[in-house]
Coordinates of C-alpha atoms in Angstrom, one line a residue:
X229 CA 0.0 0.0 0.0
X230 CA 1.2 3.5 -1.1
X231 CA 0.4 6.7 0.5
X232 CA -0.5 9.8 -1.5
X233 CA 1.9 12.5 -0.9
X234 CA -1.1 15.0 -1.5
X235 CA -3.1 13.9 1.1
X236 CA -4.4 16.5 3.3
X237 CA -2.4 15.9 6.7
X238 CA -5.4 16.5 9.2
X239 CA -4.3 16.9 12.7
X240 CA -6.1 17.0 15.5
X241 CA -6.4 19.7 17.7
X242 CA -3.8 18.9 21.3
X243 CA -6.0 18.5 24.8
X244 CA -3.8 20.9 27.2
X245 CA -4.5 20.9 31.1
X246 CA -4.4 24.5 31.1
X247 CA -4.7 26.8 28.3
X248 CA -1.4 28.7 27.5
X249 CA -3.6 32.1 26.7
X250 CA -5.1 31.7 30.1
X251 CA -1.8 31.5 31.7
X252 CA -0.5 34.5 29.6
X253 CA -3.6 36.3 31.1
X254 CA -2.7 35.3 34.6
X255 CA 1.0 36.7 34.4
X256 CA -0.1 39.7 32.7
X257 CA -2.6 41.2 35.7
X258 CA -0.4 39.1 38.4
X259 CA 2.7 41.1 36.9
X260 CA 0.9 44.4 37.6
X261 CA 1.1 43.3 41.3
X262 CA 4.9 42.9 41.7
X263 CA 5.0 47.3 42.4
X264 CA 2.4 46.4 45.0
X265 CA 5.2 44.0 46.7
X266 CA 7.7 45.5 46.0
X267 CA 6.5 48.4 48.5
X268 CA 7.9 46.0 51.3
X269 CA 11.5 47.1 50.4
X270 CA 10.5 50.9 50.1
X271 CA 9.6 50.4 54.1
X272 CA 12.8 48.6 54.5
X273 CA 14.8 51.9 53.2
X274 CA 11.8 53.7 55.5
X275 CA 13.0 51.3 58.8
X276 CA 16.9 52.8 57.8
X277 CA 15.9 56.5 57.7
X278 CA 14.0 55.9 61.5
X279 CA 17.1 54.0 62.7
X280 CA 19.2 56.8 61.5
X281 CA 17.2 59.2 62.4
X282 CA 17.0 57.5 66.2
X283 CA 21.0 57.9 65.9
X284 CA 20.6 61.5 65.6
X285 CA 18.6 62.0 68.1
X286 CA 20.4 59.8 70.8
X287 CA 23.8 61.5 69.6
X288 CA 22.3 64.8 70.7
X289 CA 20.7 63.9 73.9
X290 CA 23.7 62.6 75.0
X291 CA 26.1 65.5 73.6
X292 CA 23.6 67.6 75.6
X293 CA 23.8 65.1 78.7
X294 CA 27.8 65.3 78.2
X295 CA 27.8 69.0 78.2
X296 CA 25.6 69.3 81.3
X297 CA 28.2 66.4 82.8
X298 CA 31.0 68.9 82.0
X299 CA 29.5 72.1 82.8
X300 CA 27.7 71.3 86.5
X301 CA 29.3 68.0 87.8
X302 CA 32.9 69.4 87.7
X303 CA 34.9 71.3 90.2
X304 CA 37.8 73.7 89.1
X305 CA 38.7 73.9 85.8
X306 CA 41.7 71.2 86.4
X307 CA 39.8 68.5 88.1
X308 CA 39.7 65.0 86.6
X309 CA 37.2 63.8 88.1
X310 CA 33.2 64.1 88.1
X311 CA 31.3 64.6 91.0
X312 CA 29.4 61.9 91.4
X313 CA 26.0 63.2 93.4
X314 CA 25.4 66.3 91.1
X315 CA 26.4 63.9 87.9
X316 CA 23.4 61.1 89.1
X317 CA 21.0 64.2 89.8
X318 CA 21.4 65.4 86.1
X319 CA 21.1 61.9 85.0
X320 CA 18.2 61.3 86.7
X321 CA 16.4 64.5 85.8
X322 CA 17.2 63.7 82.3
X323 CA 16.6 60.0 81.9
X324 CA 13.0 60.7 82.8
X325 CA 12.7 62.6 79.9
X326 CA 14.3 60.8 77.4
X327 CA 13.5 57.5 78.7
X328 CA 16.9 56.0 77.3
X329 CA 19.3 54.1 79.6
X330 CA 22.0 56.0 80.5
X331 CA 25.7 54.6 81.7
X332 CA 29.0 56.8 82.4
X333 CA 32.2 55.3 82.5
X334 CA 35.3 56.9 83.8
X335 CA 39.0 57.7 82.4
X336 CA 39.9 54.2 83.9
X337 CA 37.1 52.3 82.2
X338 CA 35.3 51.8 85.3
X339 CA 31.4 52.3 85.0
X340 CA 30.8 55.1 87.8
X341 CA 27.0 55.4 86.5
X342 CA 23.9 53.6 85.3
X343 CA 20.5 55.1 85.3
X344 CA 18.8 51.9 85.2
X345 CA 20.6 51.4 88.9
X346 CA 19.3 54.7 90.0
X347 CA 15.7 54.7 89.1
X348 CA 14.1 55.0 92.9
X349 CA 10.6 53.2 91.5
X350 CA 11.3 50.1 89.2
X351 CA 8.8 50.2 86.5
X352 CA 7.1 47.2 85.3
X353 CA 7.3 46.6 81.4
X354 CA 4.2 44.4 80.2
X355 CA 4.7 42.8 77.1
X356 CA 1.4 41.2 75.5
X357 CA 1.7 37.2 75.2
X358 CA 1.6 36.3 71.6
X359 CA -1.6 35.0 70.5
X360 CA -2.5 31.0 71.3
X361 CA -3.3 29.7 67.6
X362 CA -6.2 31.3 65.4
X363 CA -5.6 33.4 62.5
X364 CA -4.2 36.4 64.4
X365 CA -1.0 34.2 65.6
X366 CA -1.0 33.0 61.8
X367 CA -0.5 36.5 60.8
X368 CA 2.4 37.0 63.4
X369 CA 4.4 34.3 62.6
X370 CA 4.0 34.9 58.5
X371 CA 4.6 38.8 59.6
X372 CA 7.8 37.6 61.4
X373 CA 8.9 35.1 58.9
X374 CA 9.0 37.9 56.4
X375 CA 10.9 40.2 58.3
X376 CA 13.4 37.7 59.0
X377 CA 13.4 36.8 55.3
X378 CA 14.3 40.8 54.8
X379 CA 17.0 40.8 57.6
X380 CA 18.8 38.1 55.8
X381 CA 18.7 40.2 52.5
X382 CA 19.4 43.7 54.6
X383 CA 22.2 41.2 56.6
X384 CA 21.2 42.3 60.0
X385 CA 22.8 38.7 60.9
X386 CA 26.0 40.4 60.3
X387 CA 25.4 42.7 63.3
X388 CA 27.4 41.9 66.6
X389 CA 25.0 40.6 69.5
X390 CA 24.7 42.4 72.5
X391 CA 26.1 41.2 75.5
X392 CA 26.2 42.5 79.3
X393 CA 28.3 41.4 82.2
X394 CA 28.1 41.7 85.9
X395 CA 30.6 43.9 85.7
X396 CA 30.8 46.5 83.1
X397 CA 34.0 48.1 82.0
X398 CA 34.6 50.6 78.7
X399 CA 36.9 48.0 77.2
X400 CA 33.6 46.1 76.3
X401 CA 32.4 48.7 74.2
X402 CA 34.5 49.7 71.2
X403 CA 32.2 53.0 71.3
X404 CA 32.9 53.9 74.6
X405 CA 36.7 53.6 74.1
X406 CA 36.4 55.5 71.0
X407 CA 34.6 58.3 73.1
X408 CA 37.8 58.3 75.6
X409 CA 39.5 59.3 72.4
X410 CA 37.1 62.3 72.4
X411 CA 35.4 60.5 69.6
X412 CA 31.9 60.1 69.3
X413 CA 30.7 56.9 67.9
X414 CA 27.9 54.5 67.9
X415 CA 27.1 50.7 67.4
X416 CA 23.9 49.0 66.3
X417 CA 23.8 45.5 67.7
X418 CA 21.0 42.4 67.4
X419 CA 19.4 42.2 71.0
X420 CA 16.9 39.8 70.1
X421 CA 16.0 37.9 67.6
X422 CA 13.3 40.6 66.4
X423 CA 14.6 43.7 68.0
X424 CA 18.2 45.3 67.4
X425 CA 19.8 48.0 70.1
X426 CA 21.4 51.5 69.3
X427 CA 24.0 52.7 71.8
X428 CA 25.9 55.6 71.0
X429 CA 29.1 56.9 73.2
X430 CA 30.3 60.6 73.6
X431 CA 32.8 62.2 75.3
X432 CA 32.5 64.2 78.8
X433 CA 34.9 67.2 78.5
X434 CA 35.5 70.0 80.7
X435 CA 38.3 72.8 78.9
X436 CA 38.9 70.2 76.0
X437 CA 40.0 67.6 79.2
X438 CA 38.1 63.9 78.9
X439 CA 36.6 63.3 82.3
X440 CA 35.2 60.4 81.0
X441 CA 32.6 58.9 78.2
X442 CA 28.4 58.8 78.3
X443 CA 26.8 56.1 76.5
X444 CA 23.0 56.0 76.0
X445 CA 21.4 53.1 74.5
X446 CA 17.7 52.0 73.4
X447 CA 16.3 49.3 71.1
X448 CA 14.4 49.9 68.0
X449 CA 11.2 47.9 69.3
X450 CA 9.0 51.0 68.4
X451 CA 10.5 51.4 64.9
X452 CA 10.2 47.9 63.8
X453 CA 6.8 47.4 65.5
X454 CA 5.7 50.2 63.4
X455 CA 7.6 49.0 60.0
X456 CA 5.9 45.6 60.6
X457 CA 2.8 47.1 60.9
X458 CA 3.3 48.5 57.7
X459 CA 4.7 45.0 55.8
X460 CA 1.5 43.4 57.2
X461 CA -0.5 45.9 55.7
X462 CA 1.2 46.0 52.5
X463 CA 1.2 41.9 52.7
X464 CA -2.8 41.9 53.2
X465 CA -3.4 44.2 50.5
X466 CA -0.8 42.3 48.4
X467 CA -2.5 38.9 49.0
X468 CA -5.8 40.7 48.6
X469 CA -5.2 41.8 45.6
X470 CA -4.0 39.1 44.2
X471 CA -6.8 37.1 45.1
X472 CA -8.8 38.9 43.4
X473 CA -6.5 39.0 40.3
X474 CA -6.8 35.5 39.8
X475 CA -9.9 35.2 40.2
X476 CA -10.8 38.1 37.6
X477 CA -8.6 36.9 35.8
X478 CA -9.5 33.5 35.3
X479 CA -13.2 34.6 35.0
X480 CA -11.7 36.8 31.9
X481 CA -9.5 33.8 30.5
X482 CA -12.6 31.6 30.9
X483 CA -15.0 34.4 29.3
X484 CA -12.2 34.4 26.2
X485 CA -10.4 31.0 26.2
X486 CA -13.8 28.8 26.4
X487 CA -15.8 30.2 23.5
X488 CA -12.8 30.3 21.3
X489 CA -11.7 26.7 22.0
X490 CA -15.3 25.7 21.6
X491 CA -14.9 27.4 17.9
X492 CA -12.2 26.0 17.2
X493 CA -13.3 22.4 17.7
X494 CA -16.4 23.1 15.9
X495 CA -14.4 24.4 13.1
X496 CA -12.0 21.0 13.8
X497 CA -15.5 18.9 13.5
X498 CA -16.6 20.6 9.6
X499 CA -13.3 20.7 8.8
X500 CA -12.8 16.5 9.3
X501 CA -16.9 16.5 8.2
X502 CA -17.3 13.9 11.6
X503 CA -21.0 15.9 11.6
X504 CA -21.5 17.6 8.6
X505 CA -24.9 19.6 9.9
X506 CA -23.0 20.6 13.0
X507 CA -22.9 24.5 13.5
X508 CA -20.7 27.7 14.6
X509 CA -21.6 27.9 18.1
X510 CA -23.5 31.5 18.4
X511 CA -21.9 34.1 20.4
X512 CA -23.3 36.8 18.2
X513 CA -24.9 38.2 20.8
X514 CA -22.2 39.5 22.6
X515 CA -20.7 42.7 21.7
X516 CA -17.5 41.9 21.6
X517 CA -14.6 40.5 19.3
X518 CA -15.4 37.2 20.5
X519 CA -19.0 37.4 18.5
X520 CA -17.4 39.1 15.6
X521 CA -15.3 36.1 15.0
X522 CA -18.8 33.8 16.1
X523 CA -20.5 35.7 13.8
X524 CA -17.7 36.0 10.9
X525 CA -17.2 32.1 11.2
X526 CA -21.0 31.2 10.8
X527 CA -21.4 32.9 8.0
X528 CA -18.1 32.0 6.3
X529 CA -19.4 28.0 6.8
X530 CA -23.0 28.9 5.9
X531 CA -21.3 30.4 2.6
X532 CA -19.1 27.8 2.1
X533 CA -22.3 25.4 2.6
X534 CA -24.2 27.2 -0.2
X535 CA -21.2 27.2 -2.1
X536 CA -20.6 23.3 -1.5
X537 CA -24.4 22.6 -2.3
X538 CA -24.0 24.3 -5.5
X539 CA -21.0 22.7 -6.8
X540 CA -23.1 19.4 -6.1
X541 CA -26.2 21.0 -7.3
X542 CA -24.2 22.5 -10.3
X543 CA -22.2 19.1 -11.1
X544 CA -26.0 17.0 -11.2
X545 CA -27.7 19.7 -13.8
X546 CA -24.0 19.7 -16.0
X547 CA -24.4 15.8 -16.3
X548 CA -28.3 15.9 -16.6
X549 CA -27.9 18.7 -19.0
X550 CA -24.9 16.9 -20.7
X551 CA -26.4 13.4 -20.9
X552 CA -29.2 14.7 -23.1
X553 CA -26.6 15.6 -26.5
X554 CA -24.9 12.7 -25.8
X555 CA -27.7 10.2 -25.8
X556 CA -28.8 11.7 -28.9
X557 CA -25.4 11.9 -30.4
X558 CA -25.0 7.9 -29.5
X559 CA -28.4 7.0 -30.9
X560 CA -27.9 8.9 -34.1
X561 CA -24.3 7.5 -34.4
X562 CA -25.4 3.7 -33.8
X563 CA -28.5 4.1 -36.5
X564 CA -26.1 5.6 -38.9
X565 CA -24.5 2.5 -39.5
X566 CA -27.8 1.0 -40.4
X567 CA -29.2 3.7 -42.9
X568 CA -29.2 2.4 -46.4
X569 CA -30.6 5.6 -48.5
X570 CA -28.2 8.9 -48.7
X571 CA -31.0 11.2 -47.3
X572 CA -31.3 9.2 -43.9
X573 CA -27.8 9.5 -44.1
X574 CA -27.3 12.8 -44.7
X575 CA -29.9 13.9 -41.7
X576 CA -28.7 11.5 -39.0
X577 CA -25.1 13.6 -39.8
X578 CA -26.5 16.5 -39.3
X579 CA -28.3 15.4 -36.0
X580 CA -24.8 14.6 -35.2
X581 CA -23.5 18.3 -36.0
X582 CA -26.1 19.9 -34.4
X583 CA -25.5 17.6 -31.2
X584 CA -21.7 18.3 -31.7
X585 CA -22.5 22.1 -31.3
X586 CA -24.9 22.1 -28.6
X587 CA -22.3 20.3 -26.5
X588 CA -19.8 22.5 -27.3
X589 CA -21.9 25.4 -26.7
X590 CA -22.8 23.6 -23.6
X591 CA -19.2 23.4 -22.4
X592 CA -18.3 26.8 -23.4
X593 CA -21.4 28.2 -20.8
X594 CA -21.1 25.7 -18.5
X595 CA -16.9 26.5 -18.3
X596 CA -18.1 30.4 -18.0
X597 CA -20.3 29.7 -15.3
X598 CA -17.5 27.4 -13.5
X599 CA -14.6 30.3 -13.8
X600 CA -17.1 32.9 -12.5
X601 CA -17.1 32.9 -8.7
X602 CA -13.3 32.9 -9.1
X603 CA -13.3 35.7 -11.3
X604 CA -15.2 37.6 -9.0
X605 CA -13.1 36.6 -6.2
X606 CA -10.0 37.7 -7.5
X607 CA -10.9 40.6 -9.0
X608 CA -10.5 44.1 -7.8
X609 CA -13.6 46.5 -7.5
X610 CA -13.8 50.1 -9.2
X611 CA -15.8 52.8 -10.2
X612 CA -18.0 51.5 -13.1
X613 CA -19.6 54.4 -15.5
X614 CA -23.0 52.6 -16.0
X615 CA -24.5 55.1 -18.7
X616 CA -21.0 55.3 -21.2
X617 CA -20.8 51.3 -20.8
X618 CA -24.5 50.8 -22.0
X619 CA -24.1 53.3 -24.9
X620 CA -20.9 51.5 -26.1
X621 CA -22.8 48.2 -26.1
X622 CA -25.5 50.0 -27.7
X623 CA -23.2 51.3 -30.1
X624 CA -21.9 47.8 -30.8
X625 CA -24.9 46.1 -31.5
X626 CA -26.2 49.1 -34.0
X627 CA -22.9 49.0 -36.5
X628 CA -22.2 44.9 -35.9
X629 CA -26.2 44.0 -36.6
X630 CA -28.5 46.8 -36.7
X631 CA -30.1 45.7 -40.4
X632 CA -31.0 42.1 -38.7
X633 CA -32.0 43.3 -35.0
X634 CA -35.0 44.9 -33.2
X635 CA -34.6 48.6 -33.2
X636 CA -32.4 49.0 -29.4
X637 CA -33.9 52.3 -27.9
X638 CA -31.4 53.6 -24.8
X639 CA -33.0 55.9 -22.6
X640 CA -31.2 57.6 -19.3
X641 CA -33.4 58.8 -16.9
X642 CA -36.6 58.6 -19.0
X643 CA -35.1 60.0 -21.5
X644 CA -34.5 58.8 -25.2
X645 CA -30.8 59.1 -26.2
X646 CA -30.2 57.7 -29.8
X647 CA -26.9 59.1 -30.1
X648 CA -23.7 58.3 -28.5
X649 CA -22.3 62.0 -28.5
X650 CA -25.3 63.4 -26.8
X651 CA -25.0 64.5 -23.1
X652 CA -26.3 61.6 -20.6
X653 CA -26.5 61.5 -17.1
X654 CA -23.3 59.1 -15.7
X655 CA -24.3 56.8 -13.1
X656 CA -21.5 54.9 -11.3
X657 CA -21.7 51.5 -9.5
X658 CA -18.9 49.9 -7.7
X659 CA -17.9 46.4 -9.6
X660 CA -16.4 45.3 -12.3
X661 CA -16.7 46.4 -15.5
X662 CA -16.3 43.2 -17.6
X663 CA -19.2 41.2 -15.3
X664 CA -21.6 44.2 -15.5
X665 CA -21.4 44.3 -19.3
X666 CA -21.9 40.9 -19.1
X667 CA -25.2 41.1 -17.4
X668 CA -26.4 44.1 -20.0
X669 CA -25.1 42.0 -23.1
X670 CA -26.9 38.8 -21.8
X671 CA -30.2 40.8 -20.9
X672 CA -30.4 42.2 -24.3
X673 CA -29.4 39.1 -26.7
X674 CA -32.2 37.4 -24.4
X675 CA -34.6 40.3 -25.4
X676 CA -33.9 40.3 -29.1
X677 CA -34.6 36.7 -29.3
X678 CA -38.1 37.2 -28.2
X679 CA -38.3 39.8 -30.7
X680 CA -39.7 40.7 -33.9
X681 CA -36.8 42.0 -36.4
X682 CA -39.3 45.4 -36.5
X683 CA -40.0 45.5 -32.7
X684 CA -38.3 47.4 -30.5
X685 CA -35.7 46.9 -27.3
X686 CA -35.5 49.3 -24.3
X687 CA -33.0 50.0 -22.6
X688 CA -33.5 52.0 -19.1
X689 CA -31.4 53.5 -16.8
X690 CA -31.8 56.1 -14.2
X691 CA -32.4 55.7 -10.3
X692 CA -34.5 53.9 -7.5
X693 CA -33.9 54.8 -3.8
X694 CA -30.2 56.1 -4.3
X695 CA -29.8 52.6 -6.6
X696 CA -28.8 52.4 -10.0
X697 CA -31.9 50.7 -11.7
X698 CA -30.9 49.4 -15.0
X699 CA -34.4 47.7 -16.8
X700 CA -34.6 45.6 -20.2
X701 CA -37.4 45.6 -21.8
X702 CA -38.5 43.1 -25.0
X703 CA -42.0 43.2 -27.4
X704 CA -41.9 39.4 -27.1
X705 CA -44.2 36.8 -25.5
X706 CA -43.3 37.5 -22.1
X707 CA -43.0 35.4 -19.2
X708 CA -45.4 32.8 -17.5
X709 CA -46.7 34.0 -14.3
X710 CA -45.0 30.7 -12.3
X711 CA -42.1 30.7 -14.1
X712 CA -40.9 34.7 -12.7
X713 CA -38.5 33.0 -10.4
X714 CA -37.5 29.8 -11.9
X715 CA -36.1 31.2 -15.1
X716 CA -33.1 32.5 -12.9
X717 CA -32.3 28.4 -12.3
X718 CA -29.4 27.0 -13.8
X719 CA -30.1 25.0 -17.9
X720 CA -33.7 26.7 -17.2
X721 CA -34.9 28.0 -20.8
X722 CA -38.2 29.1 -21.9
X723 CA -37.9 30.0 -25.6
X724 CA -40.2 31.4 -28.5
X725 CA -42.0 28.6 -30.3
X726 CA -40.7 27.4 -33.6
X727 CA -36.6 28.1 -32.4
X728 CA -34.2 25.3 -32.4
X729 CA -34.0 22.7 -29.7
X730 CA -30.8 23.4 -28.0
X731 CA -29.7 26.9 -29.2
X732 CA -29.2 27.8 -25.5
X733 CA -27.9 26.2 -22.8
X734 CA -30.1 27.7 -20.3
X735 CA -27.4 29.4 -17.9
X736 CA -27.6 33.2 -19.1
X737 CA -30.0 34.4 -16.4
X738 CA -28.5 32.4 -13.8
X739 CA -25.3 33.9 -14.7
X740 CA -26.4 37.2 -14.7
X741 CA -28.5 37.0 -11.4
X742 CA -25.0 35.3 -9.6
X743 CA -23.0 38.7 -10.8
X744 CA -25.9 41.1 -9.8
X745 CA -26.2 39.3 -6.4
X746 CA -22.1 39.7 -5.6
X747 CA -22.2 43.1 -6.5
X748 CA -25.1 43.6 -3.7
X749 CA -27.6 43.9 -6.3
X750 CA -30.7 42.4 -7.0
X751 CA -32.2 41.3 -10.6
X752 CA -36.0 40.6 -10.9
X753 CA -38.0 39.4 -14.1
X754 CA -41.5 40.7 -14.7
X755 CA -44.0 41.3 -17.6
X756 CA -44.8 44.5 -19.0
X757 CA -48.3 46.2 -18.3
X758 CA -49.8 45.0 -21.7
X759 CA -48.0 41.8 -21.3
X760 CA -47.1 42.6 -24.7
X761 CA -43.1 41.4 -23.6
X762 CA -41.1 40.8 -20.5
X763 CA -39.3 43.2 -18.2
X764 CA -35.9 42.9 -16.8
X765 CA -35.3 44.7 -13.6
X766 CA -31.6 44.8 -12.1
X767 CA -30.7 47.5 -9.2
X768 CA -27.0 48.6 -8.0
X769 CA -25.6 50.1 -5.1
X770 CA -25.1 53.4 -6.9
X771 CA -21.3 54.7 -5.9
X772 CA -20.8 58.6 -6.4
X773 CA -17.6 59.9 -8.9
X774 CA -14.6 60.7 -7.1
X775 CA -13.4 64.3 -8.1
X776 CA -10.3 64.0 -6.8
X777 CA -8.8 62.3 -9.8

């Protein structure tokens, strides 16, 4: 067994678990979300400008503490030494307002002072138990999580811890020795595994003379309570957000993905012909793109349906239609070889001739009617002068036959114009120009054969409801009541009595009506008033001159 290379290769369409436009969708609106969260790290460079900002303030407290230390706890201006009563009074007095732990350390290193040894009524600190389960202790540890998450990145971990012994001396505090030096300095240090603590260390001078060094330190519970505050806040809104993201957005994915995948697979289903009367789903009736495309797609199948029926429909009247000649052509051919006299002869050859030229007039109409549609698909629309075109065919038909024809009367808008070189009325129509003579030529040849050689053809044009209305109008038998419509049908042919068998092939009308109808025109047949001859009505979308050229 061979294959045939030509074969359409029909694929069917791939089942995905999730639908890749879908997921585009998703990372599109979920992208937008990102600047949300990425407000976190703005309120980690917000916790660095408080922390700073607490070392500012704490540097001045204590430079004021220092001074005051210099200023009131001294004696003479070459003492060493601070006096230690008026020193713990100032403390005192100033601790209470600053609320900072305050510690003095001599020239020696020893610690002389320590405000949280001086404070005459312990305060009791209450810190809040963390919550026992539910969502609030859920929040807390996620909250804490995250800000250990951002420590790492910040590298608090790189931060000495903060120790304290019994017995305190400057040498365990780099920034008190640095004050001795008359240097101030501080050092930030992790005091918990949440909270970090600030000391900062100045020197106490009296005439330029270190008496000694001031630290004050205090933690940053407040700022980082506060900054947490604000990454749960941010975190809610973020998780929020996104919540609803997804869900709008899946509801949008949903809204676009479904009704196109349920296209395509009807599409997949006429294009393998598993159902061949299965339709377009409709989503016309939403006004979106998704019901242009419904729309769009049902009537590209239900013209490709009409098209398909007609081929068939067109491919059963061409065999009926040719079957007829040939049958005769056989018969006449088989009785030929049996004819004994001349004259039988003689008209059983020309049964053959005339059968011989029916079919080839046959073939010639029927491979004009076959080339049509894709003439008219290819072919590029323009502006089509309807009134010059009719008087050149006019003009044709009186120099080429006028001694054996019907006299051909033209008449624009009522009208009569006998003369090519008199002034008419242009009407323009957009098509093309070699169809639309088609349709005039076919019209006219079809009323001069119901014509008397003395009898007269019209020729009408003017317009009808901003349409071009082009009418053709014979002195011939006219047209039976039930047959206005069916004359239009393909091999159809009602002809004068006494002509020829066989002269035409029948397709002339149809042809004409299938140009008028892709032009957006429409072509009736009727009988004149008298019904003294038939009328030919055909009506354009009329298409104004363009001045610019």
């Amino acid at each position: 067994m061979t294959s045939n290379p030509k074969a359409p290769l029909i694929r069917t369409r791939p089942k995905r678990r999730v639908s890749p436009l879908t997921i585009r969708i998703l990372l599109v609106n979920v992208i937008a979300l990102i600047f949300l969260g990425g407000g976190i790290l703005y309120v980690d460079d917000l916790q660095e400008t408080l922390i700073h900002s607490r070392i500012d303030s704490l540097m001045k407290d204590a430079e004021i503490m220092a001074g005051a230390l210099g200023e009131a706890a001294t004696g003479g201006p070459d003492t060493t030494e601070v006096d230690l009563i008026p020193a713990q009074q100032i403390i005192m007095r100033l601790v209470d307002v600053t609320q900072n732990r305050t510690r003095f350390f001599d020239v020696s290193g020893t610690k002389l002072i320590d405000s949280r040894d001086l404070a005459i009524e312990q305060s009791i600190v209450v810190n809040p138990l963390p919550p026992d389960g539910g969502l609030a202790s859920f929040w807390d540890t996620v909250s804490w999580e995250i800000s250990s998450l951002l420590d790492r990145l910040n590298r608090r971990y790189a931060l000495g811890e903060y120790k304290e012994t019994a017995n305190e001396v400057a040498e365990h505090y780099p920034e008190v020795m640095e004050a001795m030096a008359g240097e101030s300095s501080y050092r930030i240090r992790v005091l918990t595994e949440r909270f970090d603590i600030i000391t900062v260390a100045v020197p106490v001078q009296r005439f330029r003379r270190v008496l000694g060094a001031l630290m004050l330190s205090a933690d940053d519970r407040d700022i980082r309570e506060a900054v947490q505050d604000a990454r749960m806040t941010i975190l809610k809104l973020f998780f929020a957000a996104l919540l609803i993201t997804l869900t709008l957005s899946i509801f949008q994915a949903r809204t676009i993905v479904q009704p196109v995948l349920r296209l395509a697979r009807a599409a997949d289903r006429i294009r393998m012909a598993t159902n061949p009367d299965y339709q377009i789903p409709d989503y016309s009736g939403r006004n979106d793109e998704i019901g242009d495309l419904s729309r769009s797609l049902r009537q590209m199948t239900d013209t490709l349906a009409r098209q398909i029926d007609a081929v068939a429909s067109f491919a059963a009247d061409v065999a009926h239609e040719l079957k007829n000649p040939l049958t005769s052509l056989r018969s006449a051919v088989e009785t030929l070889s049996f004819a004994k006299k001349e004259e039988d002869k003689q008209k059983l050859l020309a049964i053959i001739q005339q059968d011989v030229q029916r079919l080839d007039r046959l073939i010639s109409d029927i491979s004009d009617a076959s080339r049509l549609d894709a003439e008219l698909a290819r072919s590029q629309m323009e502006l089509v002068n309807m009134t010059a075109m009719l008087e050149t065919l006019i003009d044709i038909y009186d120099t080429t036959q006028k001694d054996q024809l019907p006299t051909i009367v033209l008449e624009v808008d009522g009208s009569r114009r006998l003369r090519k070189s008199m002034e008419n009325q242009p009407y323009y129509v957009m098509g093309l120009e070699g169809q639309l003579g088609q349709v005039a030529r076919n019209l006219v040849d079809n009323a001069i054969s119901f014509s008397r050689p003395d009898g007269h053809v019209w020729v009408r044009l003017g317009e009808y409801k901003n349409m071009v209305e082009l009418v053709v109008e014979d002195e011939g038998v006219g047209i039976p009541e039930d047959k206005l419509e069916s004359i239009f049908a393909r091999f159809y042919s009602e002809r004068p009595k006494g002509e020829a068998f066989g002269k035409h092939s029948g397709l002339g009308l149809s042809i004409c009506k299938q140009i008028v109808e892709s032009h957006g025109g429409t072509i009736i047949a009727q009988n004149r008033e008298d019904r003294s001859g038939a009328r030919f009505v055909v009506r354009l979308p009329r298409a104004m001159e363009d001045k610019s050229q």
